[in-house]
Structure formats: C-alpha cells, structure tokens
JSON list of C-alpha atoms in Angstrom, two decimals:
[
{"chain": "Q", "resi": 63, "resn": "UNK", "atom": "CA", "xyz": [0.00, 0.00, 0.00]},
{"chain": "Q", "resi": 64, "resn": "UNK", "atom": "CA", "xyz": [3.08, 2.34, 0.46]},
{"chain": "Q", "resi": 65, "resn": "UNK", "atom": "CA", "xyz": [5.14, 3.71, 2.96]},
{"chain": "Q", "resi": 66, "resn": "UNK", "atom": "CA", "xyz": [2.91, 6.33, 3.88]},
{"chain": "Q", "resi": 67, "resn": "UNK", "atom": "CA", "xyz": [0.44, 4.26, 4.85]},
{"chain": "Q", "resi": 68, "resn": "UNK", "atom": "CA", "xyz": [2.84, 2.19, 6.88]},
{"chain": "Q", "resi": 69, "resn": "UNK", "atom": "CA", "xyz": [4.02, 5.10, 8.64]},
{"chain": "Q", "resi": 70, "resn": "UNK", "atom": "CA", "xyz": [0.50, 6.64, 9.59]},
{"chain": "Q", "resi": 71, "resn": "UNK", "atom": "CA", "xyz": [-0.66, 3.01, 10.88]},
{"chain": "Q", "resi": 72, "resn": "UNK", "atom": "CA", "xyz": [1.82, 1.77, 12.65]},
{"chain": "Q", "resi": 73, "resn": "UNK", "atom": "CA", "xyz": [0.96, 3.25, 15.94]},
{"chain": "Q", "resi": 74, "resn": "UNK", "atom": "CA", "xyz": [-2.85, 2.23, 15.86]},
{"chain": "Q", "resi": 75, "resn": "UNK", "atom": "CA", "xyz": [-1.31, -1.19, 15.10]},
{"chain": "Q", "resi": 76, "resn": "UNK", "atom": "CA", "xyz": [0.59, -1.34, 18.59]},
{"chain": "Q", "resi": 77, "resn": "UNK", "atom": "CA", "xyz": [-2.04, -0.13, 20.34]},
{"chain": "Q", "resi": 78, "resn": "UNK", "atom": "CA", "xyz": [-4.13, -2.53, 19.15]},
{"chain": "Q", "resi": 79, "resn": "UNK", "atom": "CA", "xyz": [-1.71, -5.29, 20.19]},
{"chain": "Q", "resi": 80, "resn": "UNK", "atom": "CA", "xyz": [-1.27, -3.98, 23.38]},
{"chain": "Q", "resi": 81, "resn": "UNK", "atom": "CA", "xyz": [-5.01, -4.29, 23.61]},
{"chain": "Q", "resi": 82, "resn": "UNK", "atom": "CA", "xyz": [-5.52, -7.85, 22.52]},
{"chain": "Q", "resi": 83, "resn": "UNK", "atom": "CA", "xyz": [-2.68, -8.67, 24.41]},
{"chain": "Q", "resi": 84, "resn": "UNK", "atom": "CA", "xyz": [-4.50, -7.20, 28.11]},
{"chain": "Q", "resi": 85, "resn": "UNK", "atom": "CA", "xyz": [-7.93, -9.18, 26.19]},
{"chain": "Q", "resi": 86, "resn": "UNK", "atom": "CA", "xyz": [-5.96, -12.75, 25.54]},
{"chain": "Q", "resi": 87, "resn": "UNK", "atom": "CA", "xyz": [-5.16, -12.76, 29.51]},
{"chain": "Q", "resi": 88, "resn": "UNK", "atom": "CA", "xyz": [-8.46, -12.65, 30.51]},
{"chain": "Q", "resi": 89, "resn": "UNK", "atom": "CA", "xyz": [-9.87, -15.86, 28.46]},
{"chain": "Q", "resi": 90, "resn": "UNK", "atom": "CA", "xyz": [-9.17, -17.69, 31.76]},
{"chain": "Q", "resi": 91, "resn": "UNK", "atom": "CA", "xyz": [-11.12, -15.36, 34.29]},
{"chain": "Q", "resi": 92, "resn": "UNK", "atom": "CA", "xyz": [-13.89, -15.13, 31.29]},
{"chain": "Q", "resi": 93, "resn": "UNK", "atom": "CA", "xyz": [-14.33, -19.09, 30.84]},
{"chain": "Q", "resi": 94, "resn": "UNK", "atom": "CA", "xyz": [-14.29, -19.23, 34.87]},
{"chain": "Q", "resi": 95, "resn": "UNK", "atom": "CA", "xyz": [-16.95, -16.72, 35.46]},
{"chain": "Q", "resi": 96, "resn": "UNK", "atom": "CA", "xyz": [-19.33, -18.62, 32.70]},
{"chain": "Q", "resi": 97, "resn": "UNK", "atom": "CA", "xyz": [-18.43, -21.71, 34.08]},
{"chain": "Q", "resi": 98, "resn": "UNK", "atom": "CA", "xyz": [-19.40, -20.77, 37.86]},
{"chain": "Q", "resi": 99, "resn": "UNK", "atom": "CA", "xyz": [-22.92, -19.99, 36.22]},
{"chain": "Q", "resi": 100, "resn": "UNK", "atom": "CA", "xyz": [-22.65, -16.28, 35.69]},
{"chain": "Q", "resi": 101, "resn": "UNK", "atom": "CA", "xyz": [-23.00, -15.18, 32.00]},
{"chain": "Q", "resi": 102, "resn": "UNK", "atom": "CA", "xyz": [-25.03, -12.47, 33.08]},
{"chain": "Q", "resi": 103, "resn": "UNK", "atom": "CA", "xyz": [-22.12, -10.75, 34.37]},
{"chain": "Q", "resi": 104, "resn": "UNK", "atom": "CA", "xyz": [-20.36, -10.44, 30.97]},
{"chain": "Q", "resi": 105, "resn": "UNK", "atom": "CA", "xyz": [-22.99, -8.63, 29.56]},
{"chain": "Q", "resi": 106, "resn": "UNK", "atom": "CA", "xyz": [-23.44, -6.10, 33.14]},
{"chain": "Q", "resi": 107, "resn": "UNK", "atom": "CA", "xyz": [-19.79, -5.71, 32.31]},
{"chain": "Q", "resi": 108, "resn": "UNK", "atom": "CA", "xyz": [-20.19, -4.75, 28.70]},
{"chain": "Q", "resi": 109, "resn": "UNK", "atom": "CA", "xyz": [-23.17, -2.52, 29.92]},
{"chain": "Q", "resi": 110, "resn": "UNK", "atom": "CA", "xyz": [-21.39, -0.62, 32.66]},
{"chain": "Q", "resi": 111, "resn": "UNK", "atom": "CA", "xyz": [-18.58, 0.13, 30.25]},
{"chain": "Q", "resi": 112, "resn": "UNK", "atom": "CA", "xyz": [-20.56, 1.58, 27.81]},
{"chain": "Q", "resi": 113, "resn": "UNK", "atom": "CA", "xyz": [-20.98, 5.36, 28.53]},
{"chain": "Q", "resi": 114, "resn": "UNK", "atom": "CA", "xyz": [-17.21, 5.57, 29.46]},
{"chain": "Q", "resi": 115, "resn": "UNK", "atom": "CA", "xyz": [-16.02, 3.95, 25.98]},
{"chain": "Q", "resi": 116, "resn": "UNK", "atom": "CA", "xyz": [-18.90, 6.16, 24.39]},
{"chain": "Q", "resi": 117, "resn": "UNK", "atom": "CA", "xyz": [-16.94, 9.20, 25.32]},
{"chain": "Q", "resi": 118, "resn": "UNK", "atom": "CA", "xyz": [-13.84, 7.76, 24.95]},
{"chain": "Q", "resi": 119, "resn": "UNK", "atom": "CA", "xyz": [-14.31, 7.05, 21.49]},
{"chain": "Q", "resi": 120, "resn": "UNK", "atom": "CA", "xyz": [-15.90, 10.40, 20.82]},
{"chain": "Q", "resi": 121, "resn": "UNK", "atom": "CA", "xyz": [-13.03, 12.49, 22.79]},
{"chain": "Q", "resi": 122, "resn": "UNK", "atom": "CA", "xyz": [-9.95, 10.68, 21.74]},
{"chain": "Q", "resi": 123, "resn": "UNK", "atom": "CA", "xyz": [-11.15, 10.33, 18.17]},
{"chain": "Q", "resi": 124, "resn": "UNK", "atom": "CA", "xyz": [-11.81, 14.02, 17.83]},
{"chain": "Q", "resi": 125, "resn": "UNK", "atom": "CA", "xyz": [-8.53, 14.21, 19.43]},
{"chain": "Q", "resi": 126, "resn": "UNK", "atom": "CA", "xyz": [-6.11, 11.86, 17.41]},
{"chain": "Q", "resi": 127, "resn": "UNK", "atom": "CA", "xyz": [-8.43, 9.84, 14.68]},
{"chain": "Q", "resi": 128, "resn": "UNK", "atom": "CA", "xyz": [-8.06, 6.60, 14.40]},
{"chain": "Q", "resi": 129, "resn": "UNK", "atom": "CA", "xyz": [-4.98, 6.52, 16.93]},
{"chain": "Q", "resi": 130, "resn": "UNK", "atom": "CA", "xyz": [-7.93, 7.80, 19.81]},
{"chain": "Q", "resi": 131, "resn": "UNK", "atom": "CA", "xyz": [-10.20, 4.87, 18.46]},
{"chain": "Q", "resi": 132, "resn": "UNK", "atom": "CA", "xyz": [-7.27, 1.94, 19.14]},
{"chain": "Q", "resi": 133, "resn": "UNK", "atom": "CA", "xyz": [-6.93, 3.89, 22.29]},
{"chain": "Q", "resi": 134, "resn": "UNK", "atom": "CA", "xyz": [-10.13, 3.71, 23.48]},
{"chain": "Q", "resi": 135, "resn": "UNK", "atom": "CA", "xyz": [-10.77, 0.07, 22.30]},
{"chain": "Q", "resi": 136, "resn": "UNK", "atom": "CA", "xyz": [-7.32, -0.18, 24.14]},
{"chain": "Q", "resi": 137, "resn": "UNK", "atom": "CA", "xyz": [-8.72, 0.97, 27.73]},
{"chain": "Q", "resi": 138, "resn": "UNK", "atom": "CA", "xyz": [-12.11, -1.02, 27.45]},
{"chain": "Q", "resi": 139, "resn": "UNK", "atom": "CA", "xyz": [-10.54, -4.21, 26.99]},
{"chain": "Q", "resi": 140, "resn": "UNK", "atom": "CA", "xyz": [-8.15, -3.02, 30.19]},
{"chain": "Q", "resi": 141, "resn": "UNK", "atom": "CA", "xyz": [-11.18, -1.90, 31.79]},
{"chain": "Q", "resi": 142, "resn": "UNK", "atom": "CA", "xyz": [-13.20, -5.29, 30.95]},
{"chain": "Q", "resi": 143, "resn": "UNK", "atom": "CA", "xyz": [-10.18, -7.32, 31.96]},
{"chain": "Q", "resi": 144, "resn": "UNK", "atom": "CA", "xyz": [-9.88, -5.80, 35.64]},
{"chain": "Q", "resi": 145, "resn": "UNK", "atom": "CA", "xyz": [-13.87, -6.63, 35.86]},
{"chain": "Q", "resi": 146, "resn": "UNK", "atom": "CA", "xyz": [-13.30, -10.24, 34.86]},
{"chain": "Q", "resi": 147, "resn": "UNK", "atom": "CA", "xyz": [-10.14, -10.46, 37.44]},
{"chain": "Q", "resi": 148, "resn": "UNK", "atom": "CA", "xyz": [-11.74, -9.41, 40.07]},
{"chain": "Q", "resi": 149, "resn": "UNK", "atom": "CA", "xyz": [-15.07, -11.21, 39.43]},
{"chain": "Q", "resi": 150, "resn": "UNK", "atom": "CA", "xyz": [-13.68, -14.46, 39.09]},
{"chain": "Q", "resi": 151, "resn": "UNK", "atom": "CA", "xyz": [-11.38, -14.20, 42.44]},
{"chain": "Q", "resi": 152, "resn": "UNK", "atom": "CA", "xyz": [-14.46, -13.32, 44.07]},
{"chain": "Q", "resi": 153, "resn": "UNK", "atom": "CA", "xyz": [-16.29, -16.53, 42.56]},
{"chain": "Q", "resi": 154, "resn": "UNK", "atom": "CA", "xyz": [-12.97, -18.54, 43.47]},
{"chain": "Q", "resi": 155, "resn": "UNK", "atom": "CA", "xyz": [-12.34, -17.03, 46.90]},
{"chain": "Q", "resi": 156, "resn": "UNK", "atom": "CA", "xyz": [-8.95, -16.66, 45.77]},
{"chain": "Q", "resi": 157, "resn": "UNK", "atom": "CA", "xyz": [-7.84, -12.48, 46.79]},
{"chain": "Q", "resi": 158, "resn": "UNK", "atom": "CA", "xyz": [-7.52, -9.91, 44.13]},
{"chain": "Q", "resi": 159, "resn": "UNK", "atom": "CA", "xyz": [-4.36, -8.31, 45.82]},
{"chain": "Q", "resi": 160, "resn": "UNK", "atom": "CA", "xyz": [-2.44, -11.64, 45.78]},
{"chain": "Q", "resi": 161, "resn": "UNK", "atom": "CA", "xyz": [-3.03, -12.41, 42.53]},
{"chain": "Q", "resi": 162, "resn": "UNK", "atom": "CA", "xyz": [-2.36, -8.77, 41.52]},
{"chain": "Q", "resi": 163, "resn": "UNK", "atom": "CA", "xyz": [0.68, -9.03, 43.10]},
{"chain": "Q", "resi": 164, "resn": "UNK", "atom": "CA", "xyz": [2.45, -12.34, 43.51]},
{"chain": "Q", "resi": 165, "resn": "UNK", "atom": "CA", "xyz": [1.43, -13.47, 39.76]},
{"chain": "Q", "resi": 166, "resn": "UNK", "atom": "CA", "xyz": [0.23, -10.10, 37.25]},
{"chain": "Q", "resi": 167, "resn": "UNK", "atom": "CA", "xyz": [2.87, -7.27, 38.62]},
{"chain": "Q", "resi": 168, "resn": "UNK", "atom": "CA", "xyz": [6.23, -9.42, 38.84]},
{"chain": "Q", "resi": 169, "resn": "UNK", "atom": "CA", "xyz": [4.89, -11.12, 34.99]},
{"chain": "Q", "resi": 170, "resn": "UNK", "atom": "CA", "xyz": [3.59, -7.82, 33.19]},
{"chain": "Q", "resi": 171, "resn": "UNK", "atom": "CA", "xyz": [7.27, -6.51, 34.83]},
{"chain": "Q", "resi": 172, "resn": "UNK", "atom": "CA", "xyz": [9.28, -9.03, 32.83]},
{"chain": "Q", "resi": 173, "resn": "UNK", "atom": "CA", "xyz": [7.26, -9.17, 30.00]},
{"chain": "Q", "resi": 174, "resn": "UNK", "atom": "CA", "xyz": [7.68, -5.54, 29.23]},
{"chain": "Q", "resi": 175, "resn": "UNK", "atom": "CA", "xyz": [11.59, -5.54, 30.27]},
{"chain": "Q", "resi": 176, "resn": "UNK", "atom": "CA", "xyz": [11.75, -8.39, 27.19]},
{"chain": "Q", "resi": 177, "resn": "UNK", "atom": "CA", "xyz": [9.91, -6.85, 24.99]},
{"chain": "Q", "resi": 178, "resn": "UNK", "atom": "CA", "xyz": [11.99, -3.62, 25.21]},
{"chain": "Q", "resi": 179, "resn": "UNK", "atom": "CA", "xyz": [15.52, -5.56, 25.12]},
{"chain": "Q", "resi": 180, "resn": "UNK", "atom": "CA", "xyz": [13.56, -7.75, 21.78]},
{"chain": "Q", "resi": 181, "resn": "UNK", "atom": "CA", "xyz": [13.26, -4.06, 20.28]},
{"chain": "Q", "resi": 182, "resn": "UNK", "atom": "CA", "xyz": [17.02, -3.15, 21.58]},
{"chain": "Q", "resi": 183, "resn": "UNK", "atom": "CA", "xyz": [18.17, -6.58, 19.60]},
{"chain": "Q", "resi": 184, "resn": "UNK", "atom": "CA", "xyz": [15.84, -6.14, 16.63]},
{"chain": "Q", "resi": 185, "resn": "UNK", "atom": "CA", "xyz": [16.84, -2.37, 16.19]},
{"chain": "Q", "resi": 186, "resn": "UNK", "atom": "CA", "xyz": [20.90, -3.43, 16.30]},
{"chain": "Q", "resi": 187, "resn": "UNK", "atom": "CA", "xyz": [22.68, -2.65, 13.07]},
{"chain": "Q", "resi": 188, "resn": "UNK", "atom": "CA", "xyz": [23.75, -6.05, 12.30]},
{"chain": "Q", "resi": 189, "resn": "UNK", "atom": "CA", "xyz": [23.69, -9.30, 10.16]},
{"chain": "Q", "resi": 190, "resn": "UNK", "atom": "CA", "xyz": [20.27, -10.32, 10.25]},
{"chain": "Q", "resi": 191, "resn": "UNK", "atom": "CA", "xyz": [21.58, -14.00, 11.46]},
{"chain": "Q", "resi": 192, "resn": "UNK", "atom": "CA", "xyz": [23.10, -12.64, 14.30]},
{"chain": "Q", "resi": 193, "resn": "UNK", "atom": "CA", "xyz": [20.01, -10.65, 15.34]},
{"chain": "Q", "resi": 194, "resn": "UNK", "atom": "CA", "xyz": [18.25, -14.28, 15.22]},
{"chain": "Q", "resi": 195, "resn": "UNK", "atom": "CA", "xyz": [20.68, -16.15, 17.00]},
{"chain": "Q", "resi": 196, "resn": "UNK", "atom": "CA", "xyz": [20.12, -12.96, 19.49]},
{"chain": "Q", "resi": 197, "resn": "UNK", "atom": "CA", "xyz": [16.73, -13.42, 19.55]},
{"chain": "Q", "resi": 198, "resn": "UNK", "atom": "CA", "xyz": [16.51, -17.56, 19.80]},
{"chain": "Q", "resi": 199, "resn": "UNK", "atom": "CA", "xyz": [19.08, -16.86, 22.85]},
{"chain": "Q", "resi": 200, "resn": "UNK", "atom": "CA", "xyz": [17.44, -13.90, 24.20]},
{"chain": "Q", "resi": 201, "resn": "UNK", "atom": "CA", "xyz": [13.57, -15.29, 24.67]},
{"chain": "Q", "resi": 202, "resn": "UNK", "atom": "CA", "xyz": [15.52, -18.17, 25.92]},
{"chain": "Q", "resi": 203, "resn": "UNK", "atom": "CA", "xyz": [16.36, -16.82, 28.77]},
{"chain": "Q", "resi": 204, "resn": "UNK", "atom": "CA", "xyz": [13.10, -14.93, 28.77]},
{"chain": "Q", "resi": 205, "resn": "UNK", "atom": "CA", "xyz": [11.08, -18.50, 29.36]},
{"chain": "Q", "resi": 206, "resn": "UNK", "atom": "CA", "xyz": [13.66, -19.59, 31.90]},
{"chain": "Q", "resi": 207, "resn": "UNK", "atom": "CA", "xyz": [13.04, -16.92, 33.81]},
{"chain": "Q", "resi": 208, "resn": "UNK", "atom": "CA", "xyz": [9.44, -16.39, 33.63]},
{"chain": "Q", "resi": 209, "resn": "UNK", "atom": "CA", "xyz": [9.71, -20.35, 34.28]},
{"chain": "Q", "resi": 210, "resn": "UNK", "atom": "CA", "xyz": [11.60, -19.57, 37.75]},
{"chain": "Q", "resi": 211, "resn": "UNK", "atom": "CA", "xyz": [9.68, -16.44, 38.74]},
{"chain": "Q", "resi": 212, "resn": "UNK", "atom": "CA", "xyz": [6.29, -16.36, 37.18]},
{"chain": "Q", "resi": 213, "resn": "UNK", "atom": "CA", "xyz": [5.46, -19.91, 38.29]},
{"chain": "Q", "resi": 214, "resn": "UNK", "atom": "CA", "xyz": [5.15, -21.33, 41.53]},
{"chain": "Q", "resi": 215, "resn": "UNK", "atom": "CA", "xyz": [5.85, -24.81, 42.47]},
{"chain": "Q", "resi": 216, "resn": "UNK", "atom": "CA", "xyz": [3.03, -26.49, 41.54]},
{"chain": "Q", "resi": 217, "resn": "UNK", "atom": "CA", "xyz": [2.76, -24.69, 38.33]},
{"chain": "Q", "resi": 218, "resn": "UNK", "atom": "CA", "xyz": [5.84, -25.63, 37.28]},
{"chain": "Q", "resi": 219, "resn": "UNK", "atom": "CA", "xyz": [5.00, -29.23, 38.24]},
{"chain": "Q", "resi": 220, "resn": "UNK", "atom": "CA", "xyz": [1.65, -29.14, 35.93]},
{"chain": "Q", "resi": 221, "resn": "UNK", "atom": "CA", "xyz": [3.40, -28.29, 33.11]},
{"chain": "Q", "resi": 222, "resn": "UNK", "atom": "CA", "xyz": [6.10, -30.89, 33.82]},
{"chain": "Q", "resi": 223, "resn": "UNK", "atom": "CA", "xyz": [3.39, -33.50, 33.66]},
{"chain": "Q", "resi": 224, "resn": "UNK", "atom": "CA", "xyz": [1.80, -32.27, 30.97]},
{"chain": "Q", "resi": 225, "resn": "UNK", "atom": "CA", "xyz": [4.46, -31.98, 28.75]},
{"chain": "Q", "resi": 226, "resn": "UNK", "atom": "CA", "xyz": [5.88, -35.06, 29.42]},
{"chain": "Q", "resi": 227, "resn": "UNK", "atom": "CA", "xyz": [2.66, -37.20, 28.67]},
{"chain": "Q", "resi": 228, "resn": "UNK", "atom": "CA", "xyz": [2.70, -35.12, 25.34]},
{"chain": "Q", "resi": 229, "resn": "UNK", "atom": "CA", "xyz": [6.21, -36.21, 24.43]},
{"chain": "Q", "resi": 230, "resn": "UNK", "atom": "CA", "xyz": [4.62, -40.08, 25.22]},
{"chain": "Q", "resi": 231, "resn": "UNK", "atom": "CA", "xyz": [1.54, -39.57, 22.97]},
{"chain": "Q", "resi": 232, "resn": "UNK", "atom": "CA", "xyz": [4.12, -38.23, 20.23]},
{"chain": "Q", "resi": 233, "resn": "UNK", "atom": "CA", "xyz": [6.31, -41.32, 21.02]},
{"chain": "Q", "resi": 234, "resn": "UNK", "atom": "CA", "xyz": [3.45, -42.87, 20.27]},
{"chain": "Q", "resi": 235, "resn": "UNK", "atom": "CA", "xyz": [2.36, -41.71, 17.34]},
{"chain": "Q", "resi": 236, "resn": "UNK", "atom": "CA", "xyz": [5.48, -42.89, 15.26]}
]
C-alpha cells in the first residue's frame, strides 16, 4: 500500500496489540466466570462500560483519529479485563491483591523488560543472522526466567506432567 500508509498506521497497530494482548489474559477469568454460572455478568460488564467507551471514542477520536479509536478500544478491553479479574477471584475465593501481586505485577514486569531488550536486539545494526541467534538466545532466557519467577511450584509441576505425557503420545504416534 506504500510507505505512507505504513508510517501513519503503525501506531494504531501497537495499540491494538497492546489491547488484545491485556484481552488474551483474561480468556481464563472469562471461561471461569461462565463456568461458575454467571453469564449475566459479561454482559453487566459490557453494559457498565458503555458510557465511558462512548466518550472515549468520541473524545480521543476528535482528538487523534483513528490513533484515539485503538486507544479507546485499548482501555475497554483493560477496563473489561480488571472486571473479569476481580469477578472471578471473588467466585474462586482466591484475593484480588495476591493475585495482583504475587502473579500479574512481577509477569507484566518481565514481560515488558523483554519486549523492550527484543526491540534493543531487533533495532541493532547487524547481520540479520546474528540478530536471530540474538533473539533464539534472548527469549531463551526470557522463558527460563518467567519459568523460575512467574510460576510457583506447583505450576511448574503441571506443566512438567503435561508436557511429558505429550512427548509419550508423540512417542506414540510414530
């Protein structure tokens, strides 16, 4: 389509990440609070947040364009995912604060000190093989640590056991 076009999107195309991003976290908390027998609350959600994204949508956009429209879609889906946190901790007894911060803070933390040392690497001025093997070795080390710090014990232990019965069905398989 051209450069131009390129250039003039390419904001409204990271906030819109960053939005589906906040939305893909929340597919857990969503399935949980339809599971528990609440559907209804989706929809309350989606109706409580509709004045605020209203305006949002009508002030950013007469602000910025389509840059205050990826915005605004940007802070519902924020908006809907703190409803859906704290609805299904209070379903599951399990407290807001400690999941906020033993599990969301110390993860969102690493994730965004990777992503900005992924845009260090990808920005470097070299060989584009090296910037690979910079990359393979750099989120590397990004899912050993989120491995040691994002995941407690038993976590860890799931996933143990569930790839390891995955490796037998592939055994398998041949």
């Amino acid at each position: 389509i051209g450069s131009d076009y390129a250039q003039e999107s390419a904001l409204v195309l990271q906030i819109h990440a960053i939005g589906i991003l906040v939305n893909s976290m929340v597919h857990v908390q969503y399935a949980v609070v339809q599971a528990l027998g609440r559907p209804d609350l989706t929809a309350k959600f989606h109706l409580l947040q509709l004045p605020l994204y209203i305006f949002l949508v009508w002030w950013l956009v007469s602000l910025w364009g389509i840059t205050g429209a990826a915005l605004a879609q940007a802070i519902r889906l924020s908006m809907e995912a703190v409803l859906l946190h704290f609805a299904a901790c209070r379903m599951t007894a399990l407290r807001f604060s400690s999941l906020i911060y033993n599990k969301i803070v110390p993860s969102s933390l690493l994730l965004l000190m990777f992503v900005g040392l992924a845009m260090v690497i990808s920005s470097l001025p070299l060989a584009s093989w090296l910037r690979l093997l910079g990359s393979v070795m750099f989120f590397g080390a990004m899912g050993a640590t989120l491995w040691r710090y994002s995941l407690d014990h038993q976590e860890r232990d799931d996933l143990e056991k569930f790839f390891a019965g995955w490796r037998k069905n592939a055994k398998l398989a041949y």
